[in-house]
GROMACS .gro file of C-alpha atoms in nm:
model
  227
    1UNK     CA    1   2.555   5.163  -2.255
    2UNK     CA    2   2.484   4.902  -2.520
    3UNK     CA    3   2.677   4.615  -2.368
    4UNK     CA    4   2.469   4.776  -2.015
    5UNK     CA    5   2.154   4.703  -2.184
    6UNK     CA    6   2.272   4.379  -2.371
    7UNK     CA    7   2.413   4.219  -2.022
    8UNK     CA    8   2.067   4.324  -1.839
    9UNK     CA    9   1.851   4.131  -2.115
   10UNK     CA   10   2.101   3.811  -2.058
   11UNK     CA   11   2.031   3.802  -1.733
   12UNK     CA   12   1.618   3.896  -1.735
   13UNK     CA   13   1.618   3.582  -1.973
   14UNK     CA   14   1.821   3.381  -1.727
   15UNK     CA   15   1.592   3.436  -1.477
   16UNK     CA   16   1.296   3.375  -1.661
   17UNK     CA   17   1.471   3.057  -1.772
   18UNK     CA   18   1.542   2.952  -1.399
   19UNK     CA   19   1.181   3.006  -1.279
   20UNK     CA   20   1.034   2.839  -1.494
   21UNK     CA   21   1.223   2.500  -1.512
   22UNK     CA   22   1.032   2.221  -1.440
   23UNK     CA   23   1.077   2.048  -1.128
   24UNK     CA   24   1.275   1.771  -1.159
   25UNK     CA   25   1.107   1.391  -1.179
   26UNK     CA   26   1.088   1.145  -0.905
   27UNK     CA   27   1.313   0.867  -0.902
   28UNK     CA   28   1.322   0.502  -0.844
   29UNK     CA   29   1.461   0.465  -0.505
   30UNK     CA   30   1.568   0.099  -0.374
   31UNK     CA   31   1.559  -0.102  -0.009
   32UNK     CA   32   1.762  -0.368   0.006
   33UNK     CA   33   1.842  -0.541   0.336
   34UNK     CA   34   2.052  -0.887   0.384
   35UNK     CA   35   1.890  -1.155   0.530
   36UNK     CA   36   1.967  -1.262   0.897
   37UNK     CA   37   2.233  -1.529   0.873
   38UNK     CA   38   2.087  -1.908   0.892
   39UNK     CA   39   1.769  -1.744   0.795
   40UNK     CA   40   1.764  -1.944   0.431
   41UNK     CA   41   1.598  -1.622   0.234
   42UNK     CA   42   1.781  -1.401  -0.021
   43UNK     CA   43   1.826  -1.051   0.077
   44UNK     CA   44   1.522  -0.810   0.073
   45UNK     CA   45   1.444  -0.578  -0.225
   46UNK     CA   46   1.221  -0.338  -0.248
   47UNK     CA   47   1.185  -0.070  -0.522
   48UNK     CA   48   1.018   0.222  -0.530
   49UNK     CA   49   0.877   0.427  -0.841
   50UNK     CA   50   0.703   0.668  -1.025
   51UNK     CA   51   0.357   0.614  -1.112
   52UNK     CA   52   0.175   0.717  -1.373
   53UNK     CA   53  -0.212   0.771  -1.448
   54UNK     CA   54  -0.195   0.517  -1.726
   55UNK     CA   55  -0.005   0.243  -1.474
   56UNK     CA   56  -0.264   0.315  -1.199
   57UNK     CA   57  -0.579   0.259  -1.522
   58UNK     CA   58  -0.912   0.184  -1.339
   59UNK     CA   59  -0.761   0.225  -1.009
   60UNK     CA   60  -0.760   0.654  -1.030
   61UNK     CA   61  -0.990   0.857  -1.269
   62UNK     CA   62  -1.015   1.274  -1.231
   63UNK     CA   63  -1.154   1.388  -0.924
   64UNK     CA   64  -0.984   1.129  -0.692
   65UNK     CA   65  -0.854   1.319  -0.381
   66UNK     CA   66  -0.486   1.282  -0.473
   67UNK     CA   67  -0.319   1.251  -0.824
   68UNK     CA   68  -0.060   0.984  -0.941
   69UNK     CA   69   0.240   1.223  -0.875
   70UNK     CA   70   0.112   1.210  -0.503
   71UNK     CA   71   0.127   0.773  -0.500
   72UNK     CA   72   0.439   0.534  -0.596
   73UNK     CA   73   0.501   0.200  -0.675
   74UNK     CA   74   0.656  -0.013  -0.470
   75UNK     CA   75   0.771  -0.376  -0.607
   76UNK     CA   76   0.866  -0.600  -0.309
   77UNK     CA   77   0.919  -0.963  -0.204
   78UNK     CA   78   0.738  -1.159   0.046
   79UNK     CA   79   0.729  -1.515   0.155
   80UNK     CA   80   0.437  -1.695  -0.041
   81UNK     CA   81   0.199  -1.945   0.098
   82UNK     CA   82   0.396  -2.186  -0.056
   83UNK     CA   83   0.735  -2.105   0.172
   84UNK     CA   84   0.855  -1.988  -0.209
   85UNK     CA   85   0.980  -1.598  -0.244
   86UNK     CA   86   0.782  -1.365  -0.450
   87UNK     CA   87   0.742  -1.059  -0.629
   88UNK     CA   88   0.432  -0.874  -0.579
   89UNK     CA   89   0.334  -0.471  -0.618
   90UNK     CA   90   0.188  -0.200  -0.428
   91UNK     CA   91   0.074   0.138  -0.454
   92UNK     CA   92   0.120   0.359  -0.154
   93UNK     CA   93   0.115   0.734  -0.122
   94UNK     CA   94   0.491   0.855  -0.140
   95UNK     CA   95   0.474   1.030   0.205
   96UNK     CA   96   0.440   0.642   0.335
   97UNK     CA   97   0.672   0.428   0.046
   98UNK     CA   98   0.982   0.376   0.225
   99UNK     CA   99   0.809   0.310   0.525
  100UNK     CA  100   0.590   0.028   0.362
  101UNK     CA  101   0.897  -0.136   0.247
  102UNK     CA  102   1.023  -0.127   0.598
  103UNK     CA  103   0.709  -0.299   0.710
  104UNK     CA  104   0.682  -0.583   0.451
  105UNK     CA  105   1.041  -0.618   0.531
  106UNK     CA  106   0.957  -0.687   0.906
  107UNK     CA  107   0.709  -0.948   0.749
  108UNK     CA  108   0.932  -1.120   0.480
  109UNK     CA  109   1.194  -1.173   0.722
  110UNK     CA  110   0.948  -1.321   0.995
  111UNK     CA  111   0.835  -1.539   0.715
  112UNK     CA  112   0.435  -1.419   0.714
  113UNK     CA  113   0.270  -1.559   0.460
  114UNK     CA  114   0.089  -1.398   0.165
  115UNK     CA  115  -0.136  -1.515  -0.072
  116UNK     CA  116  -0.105  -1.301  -0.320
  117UNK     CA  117  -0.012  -0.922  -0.365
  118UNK     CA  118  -0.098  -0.719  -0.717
  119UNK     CA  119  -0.216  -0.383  -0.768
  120UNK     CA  120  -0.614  -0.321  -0.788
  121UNK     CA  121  -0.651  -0.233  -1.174
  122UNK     CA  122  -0.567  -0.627  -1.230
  123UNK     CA  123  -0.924  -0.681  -1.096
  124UNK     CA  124  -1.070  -0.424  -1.216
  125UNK     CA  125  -1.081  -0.207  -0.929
  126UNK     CA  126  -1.335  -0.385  -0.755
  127UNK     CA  127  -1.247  -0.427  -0.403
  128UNK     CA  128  -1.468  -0.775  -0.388
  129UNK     CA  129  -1.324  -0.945  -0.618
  130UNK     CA  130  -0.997  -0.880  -0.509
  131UNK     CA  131  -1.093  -0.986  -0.144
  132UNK     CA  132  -1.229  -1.277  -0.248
  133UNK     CA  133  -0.894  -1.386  -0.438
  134UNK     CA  134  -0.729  -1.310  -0.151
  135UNK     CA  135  -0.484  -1.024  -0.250
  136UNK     CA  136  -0.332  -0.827  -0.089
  137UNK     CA  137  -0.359  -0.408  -0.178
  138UNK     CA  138  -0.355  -0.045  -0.113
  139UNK     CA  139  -0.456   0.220  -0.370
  140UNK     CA  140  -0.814   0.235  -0.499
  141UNK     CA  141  -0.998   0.545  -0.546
  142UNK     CA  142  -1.346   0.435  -0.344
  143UNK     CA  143  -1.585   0.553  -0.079
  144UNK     CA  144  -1.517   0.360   0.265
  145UNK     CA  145  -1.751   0.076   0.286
  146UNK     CA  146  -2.127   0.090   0.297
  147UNK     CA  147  -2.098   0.480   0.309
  148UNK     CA  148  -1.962   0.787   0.029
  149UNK     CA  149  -1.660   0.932   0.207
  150UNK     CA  150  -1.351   0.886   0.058
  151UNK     CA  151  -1.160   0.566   0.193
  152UNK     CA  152  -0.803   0.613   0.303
  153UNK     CA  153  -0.752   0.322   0.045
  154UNK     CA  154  -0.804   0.659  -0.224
  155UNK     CA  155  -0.490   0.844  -0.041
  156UNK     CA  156  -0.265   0.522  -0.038
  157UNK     CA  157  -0.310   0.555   0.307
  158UNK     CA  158  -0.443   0.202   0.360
  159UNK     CA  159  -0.330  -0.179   0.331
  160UNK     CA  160  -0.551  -0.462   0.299
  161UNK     CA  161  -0.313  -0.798   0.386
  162UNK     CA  162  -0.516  -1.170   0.314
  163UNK     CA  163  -0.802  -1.044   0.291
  164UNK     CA  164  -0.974  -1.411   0.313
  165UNK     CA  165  -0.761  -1.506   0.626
  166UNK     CA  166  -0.870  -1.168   0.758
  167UNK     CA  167  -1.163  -1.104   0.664
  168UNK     CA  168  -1.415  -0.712   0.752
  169UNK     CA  169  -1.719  -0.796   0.983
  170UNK     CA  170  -1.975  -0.535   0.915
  171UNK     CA  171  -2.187  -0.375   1.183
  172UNK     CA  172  -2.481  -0.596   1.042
  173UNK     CA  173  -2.252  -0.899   1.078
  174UNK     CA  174  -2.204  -0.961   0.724
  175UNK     CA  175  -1.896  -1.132   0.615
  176UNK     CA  176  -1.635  -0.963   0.328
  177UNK     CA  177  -1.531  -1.171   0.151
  178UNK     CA  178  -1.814  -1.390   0.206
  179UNK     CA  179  -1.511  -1.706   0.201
  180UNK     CA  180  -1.352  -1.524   0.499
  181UNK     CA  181  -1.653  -1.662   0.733
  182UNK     CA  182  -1.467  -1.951   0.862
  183UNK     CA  183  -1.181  -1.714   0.975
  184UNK     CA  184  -1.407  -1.484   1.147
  185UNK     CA  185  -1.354  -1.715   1.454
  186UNK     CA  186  -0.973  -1.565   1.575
  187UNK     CA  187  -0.909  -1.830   1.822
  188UNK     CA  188  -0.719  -2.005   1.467
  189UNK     CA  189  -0.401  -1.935   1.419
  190UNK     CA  190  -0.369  -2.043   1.022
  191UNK     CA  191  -0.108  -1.902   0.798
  192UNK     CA  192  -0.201  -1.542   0.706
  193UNK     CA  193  -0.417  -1.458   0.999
  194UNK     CA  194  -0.314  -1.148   1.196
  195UNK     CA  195  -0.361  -1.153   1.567
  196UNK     CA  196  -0.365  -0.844   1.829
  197UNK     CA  197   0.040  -0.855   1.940
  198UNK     CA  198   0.153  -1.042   1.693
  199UNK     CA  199   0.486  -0.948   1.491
  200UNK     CA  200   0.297  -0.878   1.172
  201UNK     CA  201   0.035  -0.618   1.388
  202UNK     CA  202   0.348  -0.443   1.591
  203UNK     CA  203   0.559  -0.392   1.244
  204UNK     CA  204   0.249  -0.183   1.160
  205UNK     CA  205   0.143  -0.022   1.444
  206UNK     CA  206   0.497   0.054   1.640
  207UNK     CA  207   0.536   0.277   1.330
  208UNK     CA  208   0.204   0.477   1.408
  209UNK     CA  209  -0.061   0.252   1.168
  210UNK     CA  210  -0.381   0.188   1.294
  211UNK     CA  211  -0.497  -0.193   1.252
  212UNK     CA  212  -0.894  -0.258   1.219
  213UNK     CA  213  -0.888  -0.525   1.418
  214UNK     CA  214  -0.902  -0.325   1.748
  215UNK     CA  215  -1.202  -0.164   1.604
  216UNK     CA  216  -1.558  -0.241   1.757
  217UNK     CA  217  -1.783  -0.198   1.501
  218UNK     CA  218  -1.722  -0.289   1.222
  219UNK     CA  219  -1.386  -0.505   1.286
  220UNK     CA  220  -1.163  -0.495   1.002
  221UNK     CA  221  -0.882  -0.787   1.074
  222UNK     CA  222  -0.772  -0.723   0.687
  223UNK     CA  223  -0.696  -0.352   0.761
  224UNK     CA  224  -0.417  -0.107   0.871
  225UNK     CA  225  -0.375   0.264   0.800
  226UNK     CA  226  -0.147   0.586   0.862
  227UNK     CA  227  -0.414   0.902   0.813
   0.00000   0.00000   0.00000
């Protein structure tokens, strides 16, 4: 009877044991893809991570409609506007990661250029002044412009691409960034800009994004997002 007892304790405190584990943590997870022969660029490497409320600092504060477990970090390369290879960082909600690495594979292999590409926090969240230095983003806990719902930009739902080169055209007209005016004209076709059937619009939207620049009012050529 003892040993009965003794054996049916064990395995209570197993059980207790096994339900209450924690979950276990997210790991890195890598893309890496080998450049077309003759094409002259290393292979593509992206690498996807954990993120953490202290990593994401100005970018996500209490409240925000999804937490830092819900987001990753994905470190990529793309072609600069220099022709040189570079680094640069994006936060993404996880649901979306690999497929954003897919995407900026698409454009690091068709040699897009991009200005620049670092997280929001290194401007202090504010979506002008990273617009007007022409990065390129996602994250950022904010309303949608000019109004107080949340922006998909606060799901990692949303990806702003040279923002200068393409710039948002408000329904008043009003130009963000203001130096994106000359580019407001889309007959161009400058490094950076994005134009309706081009390969940098299709490696968005054949995999279900939605690109601002078919919008009426307001037209937002910097813009593409996956609700």
């Amino acid at each position: 009877m003892i040993t009965r007892v003794l054996a049916l304790i064990t395995f209570t405190l197993s059980a207790v044991l096994v339900s209450t584990a924690p979950a276990p943590a997210a790991t890195a997870q890598a893309v890496e893809l080998a450049a077309p022969a003759g094409s002259g660029l290393p292979p593509y490497v992206a690498v996807i991570t954990p993120v953490t409320a202290k990593r994401l600092a100005s970018s996500w504060r209490e409240g925000c409609p999804v937490g830092p477990g819900q987001l990753r970090l994905v470190s990529l390369n793309f072609v600069g506007f220099d022709g040189a290879v570079r680094r640069g960082e994006l936060v993404v909600n996880a649901d979306l990661a690999t497929e954003v690495a897919r995407v900026f594979a698409d454009l690091y292999f068709g040699r897009f250029p991009i200005q620049r590409m670092e997280t929001i926090e290194k401007y202090n969240s504010d979506d002008d002044a990273s617009m007007a230095a022409n990065n390129t983003s996602a994250f950022n806990c904010r309303p949608i412009t000019g109004g107080t719902a949340w922006s998909n930009h606060s799901y990692g739902r949303a990806i702003d691409i040279n923002t200068v080169q393409n710039p948002y055209i408000s329904r008043s007209g009003a130009v963000y960034p203001p130096n994106g005016a000359p580019y407001v004209d889309r007959t161009q076709n400058v490094p950076g800009m994005i134009h309706a059937g081009d390969a940098t619009e299709q490696a968005f939207t054949t995999r279900g994004w939605t690109w601002g620049g078919f919008w009426d009012t307001p037209i937002d050529y910097q813009h593409f997002e996956k609700p």
